[in-house]
Coordinates of C-alpha atoms and ligand atoms in Angstrom, one line a residue:
X20 CA 12.5 66.4 107.6
X21 CA 14.9 66.0 110.9
X22 CA 14.5 68.5 114.2
X23 CA 15.6 71.7 113.8
X24 CA 17.3 73.3 115.9
X25 CA 15.6 76.5 116.6
X26 CA 16.6 80.1 118.4
X27 CA 16.3 79.5 122.3
X28 CA 14.6 81.0 124.8
X29 CA 17.6 82.5 126.9
X30 CA 18.8 83.8 123.7
X31 CA 15.1 85.7 123.7
X32 CA 15.9 87.2 127.3
X33 CA 19.6 87.8 126.4
X34 CA 20.1 89.4 122.9
X35 CA 16.2 90.1 121.7
X36 CA 17.0 91.6 118.2
X37 CA 19.5 89.0 117.8
X38 CA 17.6 86.1 118.4
X39 CA 14.6 87.7 116.0
X40 CA 16.8 88.3 113.7
X41 CA 17.9 84.5 114.0
X42 CA 14.5 83.5 113.8
X43 CA 14.0 85.1 111.2
X44 CA 16.6 84.0 108.9
X45 CA 15.7 80.6 110.1
X46 CA 12.4 80.6 108.5
X47 CA 13.8 81.8 105.6
X48 CA 15.4 78.5 105.1
X49 CA 14.5 76.7 102.1
X50 CA 11.9 73.8 103.8
X51 CA 9.9 76.8 105.5
X52 CA 9.2 79.0 102.1
X53 CA 5.4 78.9 100.5
X54 CA 3.8 76.6 100.4
X55 CA 6.2 74.0 102.2
X56 CA 5.9 75.6 106.0
X57 CA 3.1 73.7 107.0
X58 CA 4.4 70.3 106.2
X59 CA 7.6 71.3 107.4
X60 CA 6.1 72.1 111.0
X61 CA 3.6 69.3 110.9
X62 CA 6.2 66.9 109.9
X63 CA 8.7 67.6 112.3
X64 CA 6.0 67.5 114.9
X65 CA 5.3 64.3 114.4
X66 CA 8.6 63.3 114.1
X67 CA 9.3 64.6 117.9
X68 CA 6.0 62.9 118.9
X69 CA 7.6 59.5 117.5
X70 CA 10.9 59.8 119.3
X71 CA 10.0 60.7 122.5
X72 CA 7.9 58.5 124.6
X73 CA 4.9 59.1 126.6
X74 CA 4.5 62.7 124.2
X75 CA 1.9 61.0 122.1
X76 CA -0.4 60.4 125.2
X77 CA 0.6 63.5 126.6
X78 CA -0.8 65.0 123.5
X79 CA -3.6 63.8 123.4
X80 CA -4.3 64.4 127.0
X81 CA -3.1 67.7 126.3
X82 CA -5.2 69.4 124.0
X83 CA -8.8 69.9 126.0
X84 CA -6.4 71.9 128.3
X85 CA -4.7 74.3 125.7
X86 CA -7.9 74.8 123.9
X87 CA -9.4 76.2 127.2
X88 CA -6.1 77.8 127.8
X89 CA -6.6 80.1 124.2
X90 CA -10.4 80.2 125.0
X91 CA -9.3 82.0 128.4
X92 CA -6.6 84.2 126.5
X93 CA -8.3 85.5 123.7
X94 CA -11.4 86.7 126.5
X95 CA -8.1 88.2 128.2
X96 CA -7.2 89.6 125.2
X97 CA -11.1 90.9 124.4
X98 CA -11.3 92.7 127.7
X99 CA -8.2 94.5 127.6
X100 CA -9.2 96.0 124.0
X101 CA -12.5 96.7 125.2
X102 CA -10.6 99.2 127.4
X103 CA -7.5 99.8 125.7
X104 CA -9.7 101.1 122.5
X105 CA -12.2 102.4 124.6
X106 CA -10.8 104.8 127.0
X107 CA -7.0 104.7 126.3
X108 CA -7.2 105.5 122.4
X109 CA -5.2 102.5 121.7
X110 CA -6.3 102.7 117.8
X111 CA -5.3 106.1 117.1
X112 CA -2.2 106.2 118.8
X113 CA -1.0 102.9 117.4
X114 CA -1.6 103.8 113.7
X115 CA 0.1 107.5 114.3
X116 CA 3.2 105.6 116.2
X117 CA 6.5 105.7 114.2
X118 CA 7.4 102.2 112.6
X119 CA 10.5 102.2 114.6
X120 CA 8.6 102.9 117.8
X121 CA 5.8 99.8 117.3
X122 CA 9.3 97.8 116.3
X123 CA 9.9 98.4 119.8
X124 CA 7.2 97.2 121.3
X125 CA 6.4 94.2 118.8
X126 CA 10.1 92.9 119.3
X127 CA 9.3 93.3 122.9
X128 CA 5.8 91.5 122.3
X129 CA 7.8 88.5 120.2
X130 CA 10.7 87.8 123.0
X131 CA 8.2 87.6 126.1
X132 CA 5.9 85.5 124.5
X133 CA 8.1 82.9 122.9
X134 CA 10.1 83.4 126.5
X135 CA 6.7 81.6 128.1
X136 CA 7.7 78.4 127.6
X137 CA 9.6 76.0 125.0
X138 CA 6.7 74.9 123.2
X139 CA 5.7 78.6 122.5
X140 CA 9.0 79.7 121.7
X141 CA 9.1 76.4 119.2
X142 CA 5.5 77.4 117.5
X143 CA 7.0 80.7 116.0
X144 CA 7.8 78.0 113.3
X145 CA 4.1 77.7 112.8
X146 CA 3.6 81.8 112.5
X147 CA 6.4 81.8 109.8
X148 CA 3.7 84.6 108.0
X149 CA 2.6 86.3 110.7
X150 CA 5.1 87.1 113.0
X151 CA 7.8 89.1 111.0
X152 CA 9.1 92.4 112.9
X153 CA 8.8 94.6 110.6
X154 CA 5.1 92.8 109.2
X155 CA 4.1 94.0 112.1
X156 CA 5.2 97.3 112.9
X157 CA 5.7 99.0 108.9
X158 CA 2.3 100.0 109.2
X159 CA 0.1 99.7 112.5
X160 CA -3.3 98.1 110.9
X161 CA -1.4 94.4 110.6
X162 CA -1.6 94.5 114.1
X163 CA -5.1 95.6 114.8
X164 CA -6.0 93.0 112.1
X165 CA -5.0 90.5 113.7
X166 CA -6.2 91.7 117.0
X167 CA -9.9 91.9 115.4
X168 CA -9.5 88.4 114.3
X169 CA -9.6 86.7 117.6
X170 CA -11.6 89.2 119.5
X171 CA -14.9 88.3 120.8
X172 CA -18.1 89.1 119.3
X173 CA -19.5 89.1 123.2
X174 CA -17.2 89.3 125.9
X175 CA -19.8 88.1 128.3
X176 CA -18.9 84.6 128.8
X177 CA -15.9 82.3 128.0
X178 CA -16.2 81.0 124.4
X179 CA -15.8 76.9 124.4
X180 CA -14.0 77.5 120.6
X181 CA -11.1 79.8 120.5
X182 CA -10.9 81.9 117.3
X183 CA -8.6 80.7 114.5
X184 CA -6.1 82.8 112.9
X185 CA -6.7 82.1 109.0
X186 CA -3.8 82.1 106.7
X187 CA -3.2 80.7 103.5
X188 CA -0.8 78.3 103.7
X189 CA -2.3 77.0 106.9
X190 CA -5.7 76.7 105.3
X191 CA -4.8 74.9 102.4
X192 CA -2.3 72.9 104.2
X193 CA -5.6 71.7 106.8
X194 CA -7.6 71.1 103.9
X195 CA -5.1 69.0 102.5
X196 CA -4.5 67.0 105.7
X197 CA -8.4 66.3 106.2
X198 CA -8.8 64.9 102.7
X199 CA -6.0 62.4 103.2
X200 CA -8.0 60.3 105.2
X201 CA -5.5 61.3 108.4
X202 CA -4.8 58.7 111.4
X203 CA -6.1 60.1 115.1
X204 CA -2.6 61.1 115.9
X205 CA -2.3 63.2 112.9
X206 CA -5.5 64.6 113.6
X207 CA -4.1 65.7 116.9
X208 CA -1.5 66.6 116.1
X209 CA -2.2 69.2 113.3
X210 CA -4.8 70.6 116.1
X211 CA -2.3 71.0 118.7
X212 CA -0.6 72.8 116.3
X213 CA -3.6 75.6 115.2
X214 CA -4.6 76.2 119.0
X215 CA -0.1 77.0 119.7
X216 CA -0.1 78.7 116.5
X217 CA -2.9 80.6 117.5
X218 CA -1.9 81.0 121.2
X219 CA 1.4 82.4 120.6
X220 CA -0.1 84.9 118.0
X221 CA -2.3 86.3 120.6
X222 CA 0.0 86.1 123.7
X223 CA 2.5 88.6 121.1
X224 CA -0.3 90.6 120.6
X225 CA -1.3 90.9 124.2
X226 CA 2.2 92.3 125.5
X227 CA 2.8 94.5 122.2
X228 CA -0.4 95.8 123.1
X229 CA 0.2 96.1 126.7
X230 CA 4.2 97.5 126.1
X231 CA 3.1 100.6 124.1
X232 CA 0.7 101.2 126.9
X233 CA 2.8 101.1 129.4
X234 CA 0.9 98.2 131.4
X235 CA 2.7 95.1 132.8
X236 CA 3.7 92.1 131.2
X237 CA 2.5 89.2 133.8
X238 CA 3.9 86.4 133.8
X239 CA 1.1 84.0 132.7
X240 CA 0.6 80.9 134.2
X241 CA 0.9 77.6 132.0
X242 CA -1.5 75.1 132.3
X243 CA -0.1 72.1 133.7
X244 CA -0.1 68.4 131.3
X245 CA 0.8 65.3 132.6
X246 CA 4.3 66.7 133.6
X247 CA 5.1 63.6 135.9
X248 CA 5.0 61.1 133.2
X249 CA 6.9 63.4 130.7
X250 CA 9.7 64.9 133.2
X251 CA 11.1 61.1 133.8
X252 CA 11.0 60.2 130.1
X253 CA 11.5 63.4 128.2
X254 CA 14.8 62.5 127.0
X255 CA 15.6 59.0 126.5
X256 CA 18.7 57.5 125.6
X257 CA 16.8 56.6 122.1
X258 CA 15.7 59.9 121.8
X259 CA 19.5 61.7 122.9
X260 CA 20.7 59.1 120.4
X261 CA 18.5 60.1 117.9
X262 CA 19.0 64.0 118.3
X263 CA 22.9 63.4 118.2
X264 CA 22.4 61.4 115.0
X265 CA 20.4 64.4 113.5
X266 CA 22.0 67.1 114.5
X267 CA 25.7 67.0 115.5
X268 CA 27.0 66.8 119.1
X269 CA 26.7 70.6 119.4
X270 CA 23.4 70.9 118.0
X271 CA 22.0 68.0 120.2
X272 CA 23.7 69.4 123.1
X273 CA 22.0 72.9 122.8
X274 CA 18.5 71.3 121.7
X275 CA 19.0 69.4 124.9
X276 CA 19.8 72.5 126.7
X277 CA 16.7 74.1 125.4
X278 CA 13.9 71.2 126.1
X279 CA 15.1 71.3 129.6
X280 CA 15.3 74.7 130.0
X281 CA 12.0 74.6 128.5
X282 CA 10.9 71.8 131.2
X283 CA 12.3 73.7 134.2
X284 CA 10.6 77.0 132.9
X285 CA 7.0 75.6 132.6
X286 CA 7.8 74.2 136.2
X287 CA 8.4 77.7 137.5
X288 CA 5.8 79.4 136.2
X289 CA 3.1 76.3 136.6
X290 CA 0.6 77.5 138.8
X291 CA -2.0 74.9 140.2
X292 CA -5.5 75.9 138.7
X293 CA -8.9 74.5 140.1
X294 CA -9.9 72.7 136.6
X295 CA -13.7 74.1 136.9
X296 CA -14.1 76.3 134.2
X297 CA -16.9 78.5 136.6
X298 CA -14.0 78.7 138.9
X299 CA -10.1 78.5 137.5
X300 CA -8.9 79.9 141.1
X301 CA -5.0 79.5 141.2
X302 CA -3.7 78.1 144.7
X303 CA -1.2 80.5 146.6
X304 CA 1.2 79.4 148.6
X305 CA -0.3 80.7 152.1
X306 CA -4.1 79.3 151.4
X307 CA -5.9 76.2 151.3
X308 CA -4.1 72.9 149.4
X309 CA -5.9 71.4 145.9
X310 CA -6.7 67.9 146.1
X311 CA -6.3 66.8 143.1
X312 CA -8.8 63.9 141.1
X313 CA -7.3 60.4 142.5
X314 CA -8.8 58.3 139.6
X315 CA -6.7 60.6 136.9
X316 CA -3.5 60.4 139.2
X317 CA -3.5 57.0 139.9
X318 CA -4.1 55.7 135.9
X319 CA -2.4 58.3 134.3
X320 CA -0.7 60.2 136.2
X321 CA -2.7 63.2 135.1
X322 CA -3.0 66.1 137.3
X323 CA -6.3 67.6 137.7
X324 CA -7.4 70.1 140.5
X325 CA -9.6 71.3 142.5
X326 CA -10.0 73.9 145.0
X327 CA -13.0 72.6 147.1
X328 CA -15.5 69.5 147.0
X329 CA -18.2 71.5 145.4
X330 CA -15.8 73.0 142.3
X331 CA -14.8 68.8 142.1
X332 CA -18.5 68.1 141.6
X333 CA -19.8 70.7 139.7
X334 CA -17.0 69.8 136.9
X335 CA -17.5 66.2 137.3
X336 CA -21.1 66.6 136.1
X337 CA -20.2 69.5 133.6
X338 CA -17.9 67.4 132.0
X339 CA -15.1 65.6 133.7
X340 CA -16.8 62.5 134.1
X341 CA -16.6 61.7 130.2
X342 CA -12.8 61.7 130.7
X343 CA -11.9 60.5 134.5
X344 CA -9.1 57.8 134.8
X345 CA -9.5 57.3 130.6
X346 CA -6.7 57.3 128.0
X347 CA -8.5 60.4 125.5
X348 CA -9.1 59.5 122.0
X349 CA -9.7 61.9 119.2
X350 CA -13.2 62.3 119.3
X351 CA -12.9 62.9 123.2
X352 CA -10.0 64.8 123.3
X353 CA -11.5 67.3 121.0
X354 CA -15.0 67.3 122.3
X355 CA -16.4 70.6 122.9
X356 CA -18.2 71.4 126.4
X357 CA -19.7 74.8 126.5
X358 CA -18.4 77.0 129.7
X359 CA -20.4 77.4 132.5
X360 CA -21.4 81.1 132.2
X361 CA -22.1 80.6 128.5
X362 CA -25.2 78.9 130.2
X363 CA -26.2 81.6 132.3
X364 CA -29.2 83.7 131.5
X365 CA -29.1 82.3 127.9
X366 CA -32.6 83.8 127.3
X367 CA -32.0 87.7 127.8
X368 CA -29.1 87.8 126.2
X369 CA -28.0 89.1 122.9
X370 CA -27.4 86.2 120.5
X371 CA -24.0 85.5 118.2
X372 CA -24.0 87.6 115.0
X373 CA -25.6 85.9 112.3
X374 CA -24.9 85.6 108.5
X375 CA -21.0 86.7 108.7
X376 CA -21.5 89.7 110.1
X377 CA -19.0 91.0 112.0
X378 CA -19.8 93.3 115.0
X379 CA -17.4 96.8 115.1
X380 CA -15.6 97.0 118.1
X381 CA -17.7 99.7 120.0
X382 CA -20.4 96.7 119.2
X383 CA -18.6 94.2 121.2
X384 CA -18.2 96.6 123.6
X385 CA -22.3 97.0 123.8
X386 CA -23.6 93.8 123.3
X387 CA -20.9 92.7 126.3
X388 CA -22.2 95.1 129.3
X389 CA -25.7 94.3 127.7
X390 CA -25.3 90.8 128.2
X391 CA -23.6 91.0 131.8
X392 CA -26.3 93.3 133.0
X393 CA -29.5 91.4 131.4
X394 CA -31.9 93.9 133.0
X395 CA -30.6 96.7 131.1
X396 CA -31.8 97.8 127.3
X397 CA -29.0 99.8 126.1
X398 CA -26.5 102.2 127.5
X399 CA -26.0 105.6 125.8
X400 CA -23.0 107.6 126.3
X401 CA -23.2 111.1 127.8
X402 CA -21.3 113.9 127.0
X403 CA -19.0 113.1 129.2
X404 CA -18.5 109.6 127.8
X405 CA -20.0 107.9 130.5
X406 CA -22.5 105.4 130.3
X407 CA -26.0 106.1 131.2
X408 CA -27.9 103.0 131.5
X409 CA -31.4 102.9 129.7
X410 CA -34.8 101.1 130.8
X411 CA -38.2 100.9 129.0
X412 CA -41.7 101.1 130.1
X413 CA -43.0 97.7 130.3
X414 CA -44.7 97.7 127.7
X415 CA -42.8 98.4 124.7
X416 CA -39.9 96.1 126.0
X417 CA -40.6 93.1 123.4
X418 CA -40.7 95.2 120.9
X419 CA -37.4 97.1 121.4
X420 CA -35.9 93.6 122.3
X421 CA -36.5 92.4 119.5
X422 CA -35.4 95.1 117.0
X423 CA -32.2 95.6 119.4
X424 CA -31.6 91.6 118.8
X425 CA -31.6 92.2 114.3
X426 CA -29.7 95.2 114.8
X427 CA -27.1 93.5 116.8
X428 CA -27.2 90.2 115.1
X429 CA -27.6 91.2 111.4
X430 CA -25.9 95.0 111.1
X431 CA -29.0 95.6 109.2
X432 CA -29.1 99.4 108.3
X433 CA -33.0 100.0 108.3
X434 CA -33.3 98.0 111.3
X435 CA -30.3 100.1 112.6
X436 CA -31.8 103.4 111.1
X437 CA -35.7 102.3 113.4
X438 CA -33.2 101.6 116.1
X439 CA -31.3 104.8 116.6
X440 CA -34.3 107.1 115.8
X441 CA -36.3 105.5 118.4
X442 CA -33.6 106.2 121.0
X443 CA -33.3 109.6 120.5
X444 CA -37.0 110.0 120.4
X445 CA -36.7 107.7 124.2
X446 CA -34.1 110.5 125.1
X447 CA -36.5 112.9 124.7
X448 CA -39.8 111.8 125.9
X449 CA -37.8 110.8 129.2
X450 CA -36.2 113.9 129.6
X451 CA -32.4 112.3 129.9
X452 CA -31.0 115.4 127.8
X453 CA -31.4 117.6 130.6
X454 CA -31.2 114.9 133.7
X455 CA -28.3 113.1 131.9
X456 CA -26.6 115.1 129.2
X457 CA -27.6 112.5 126.5
X458 CA -28.9 114.1 123.3
X459 CA -30.0 113.2 119.5
X460 CA -26.9 114.0 117.8
X461 CA -25.2 112.0 120.2
X462 CA -26.8 109.5 120.1
X463 CA -26.7 109.4 116.5
X464 CA -22.7 109.3 116.9
X465 CA -22.5 106.9 119.1
X466 CA -24.8 104.4 117.4
X467 CA -22.7 105.4 113.8
X468 CA -19.5 104.2 115.8
X469 CA -21.1 100.9 117.4
X470 CA -22.5 100.1 113.3
X471 CA -19.4 101.4 111.8
X472 CA -22.0 103.5 109.7
X473 CA -21.1 107.4 108.5
X474 CA -22.7 109.6 110.6
X475 CA -24.2 111.8 108.3
X476 CA -25.4 108.7 106.2
X477 CA -27.3 107.7 109.7
X478 CA -28.5 111.1 110.3
X479 CA -30.4 111.5 107.0
X480 CA -31.7 108.0 108.0
X481 CA -33.4 109.1 111.1
X482 CA -34.3 112.6 109.8
X483 CA -36.4 110.7 107.3
X484 CA -37.8 108.5 110.1
X485 CA -39.1 111.4 111.9
X486 CA -40.6 112.7 108.7
X487 CA -42.6 109.9 108.9
X488 CA -43.9 110.2 112.4
X489 CA -44.5 114.1 111.9
X490 CA -46.5 112.3 109.1
X491 CA -48.7 110.1 111.5
X492 CA -52.1 111.5 112.8
X493 CA -50.9 110.5 116.4
X494 CA -47.6 111.1 115.6
X495 CA -46.5 107.0 116.7
X496 CA -42.7 106.6 116.3
X497 CA -42.2 104.1 113.3
X498 CA -40.9 101.7 115.6
X499 CA -44.0 101.4 117.4
X500 CA -46.5 101.3 114.8
X501 CA -47.6 97.5 116.1
X502 CA -47.9 98.8 119.1
X503 CA -51.7 98.3 120.4
X504 CA -54.3 101.6 120.7
X505 CA -54.4 100.9 124.5
X506 CA -50.6 100.6 125.2
X507 CA -50.1 103.5 123.1
X508 CA -53.0 105.7 124.9
X509 CA -51.4 105.1 128.3
X510 CA -47.2 105.2 127.0
X511 CA -48.1 108.7 125.3
X512 CA -50.1 110.0 128.2
X513 CA -48.4 113.6 129.3
X514 CA -46.0 113.6 125.9
X515 CA -46.3 116.5 124.0
X516 CA -45.9 115.4 120.5
X517 CA -43.7 118.7 119.3
X518 CA -41.5 118.2 122.4
X519 CA -40.4 114.6 121.2
X520 CA -39.9 115.4 117.5
X521 CA -35.8 114.5 116.9
X522 CA -33.7 117.5 115.5
X523 CA -30.5 118.0 115.2
X524 CA -28.9 121.8 114.9
Ligands
ZN627 ZN1 -12.8 75.8 142.5
ZN628 ZN1 -10.6 62.2 137.1

């Protein structure tokens, strides 16, 4: 396939609605019709790389940065959702809005996201299925489902691998491509396309949500690649001639304009960031000048900046020594290095979900808060919807934490019921009813929401466990049956059994 002529960024900014319908028309062309779309995009991308000297090396060099960028973007998106779903009622309001209202904000999201950079505008061709205006706005659940598919299970750290958005045509293409003995260049090209595809959808979702809530749409700094090399070599005479041959004089002119515009936009938006993942600080005009890694600059014109010696040293040890001054191969450019914060407090953390368990969003919020404050055992919302932090007695902490771990990583309903009953009992025993406005009924409602269980069902399971406790000679809550006698005696001293029974009015 030849180089394609795509609706441009200036077009998006001057006339978003028209720009959008041009895009949608463009993607109706037969070469994009399922299941051909991915193959057409892939061929076009490879052609562009071949035509543009310096772009092949830049593609190998850029993937790690783009992937890090996407991980950071998904962490930001999760943080927004933790706030907007919990305290702004985004989910309910979005579902309740009219299709026309939703469409207005989706269009802003699309135009703004594609305007960030030429390669993101180009990436719209990779999202032919997802990024259709009516698909995203006719019913509210499409945006919500897409959001949920990229949100983290735990936002207390930035993950080292992004969550890709699955769609049948791209999934099938990926399998076919991987089975066809691809070259290194083909592998890196497909990885890059999948990163940009996901990145663009994430930006559209973020901007749509923020626009809907009347929040600012921040100009997101675009990570810099080896811009020096690309700037001078981007459009060689050969490339210009090929453009003209495939697109005709006017088409080539427009495409050249688009490419140059993209370069200028990137240059204008590009902010130097400290390359240490634990820092990522942007360089500001009146602040300390960042220094670049000399070996990367001298050998490859690769610009890697650090805000300080200590960041450079930390990043060197953590990951830069593997790539410094070297041209990357596929293995090096796709190597996953965990983010430094992921490694902190590893022992006190709730682990990732297992066996395909998908955490409901309120639970992601709980897990994130707990992993950010490893000394807290659980957060319970009081009658004013404030989070009250809960700490267990030392003797029961191990049992409590083991149960919490199983509940939060598997979603096992028996375990959740025992955990919920125990939390209700703790609220009574610790006298948190009067002190903080917590109640067993409130605990059940909260846990039902966090684990996405019907409230009546969870309440019934908790009632049954209370019955088990009532039958026990010492009235030990079922969760603590494995506690040794002495520990229970100490714990229960002063507890009036009748007052600890978990009842619902
Ligand atoms: Zn730094
Ligand atoms: Zn270096």
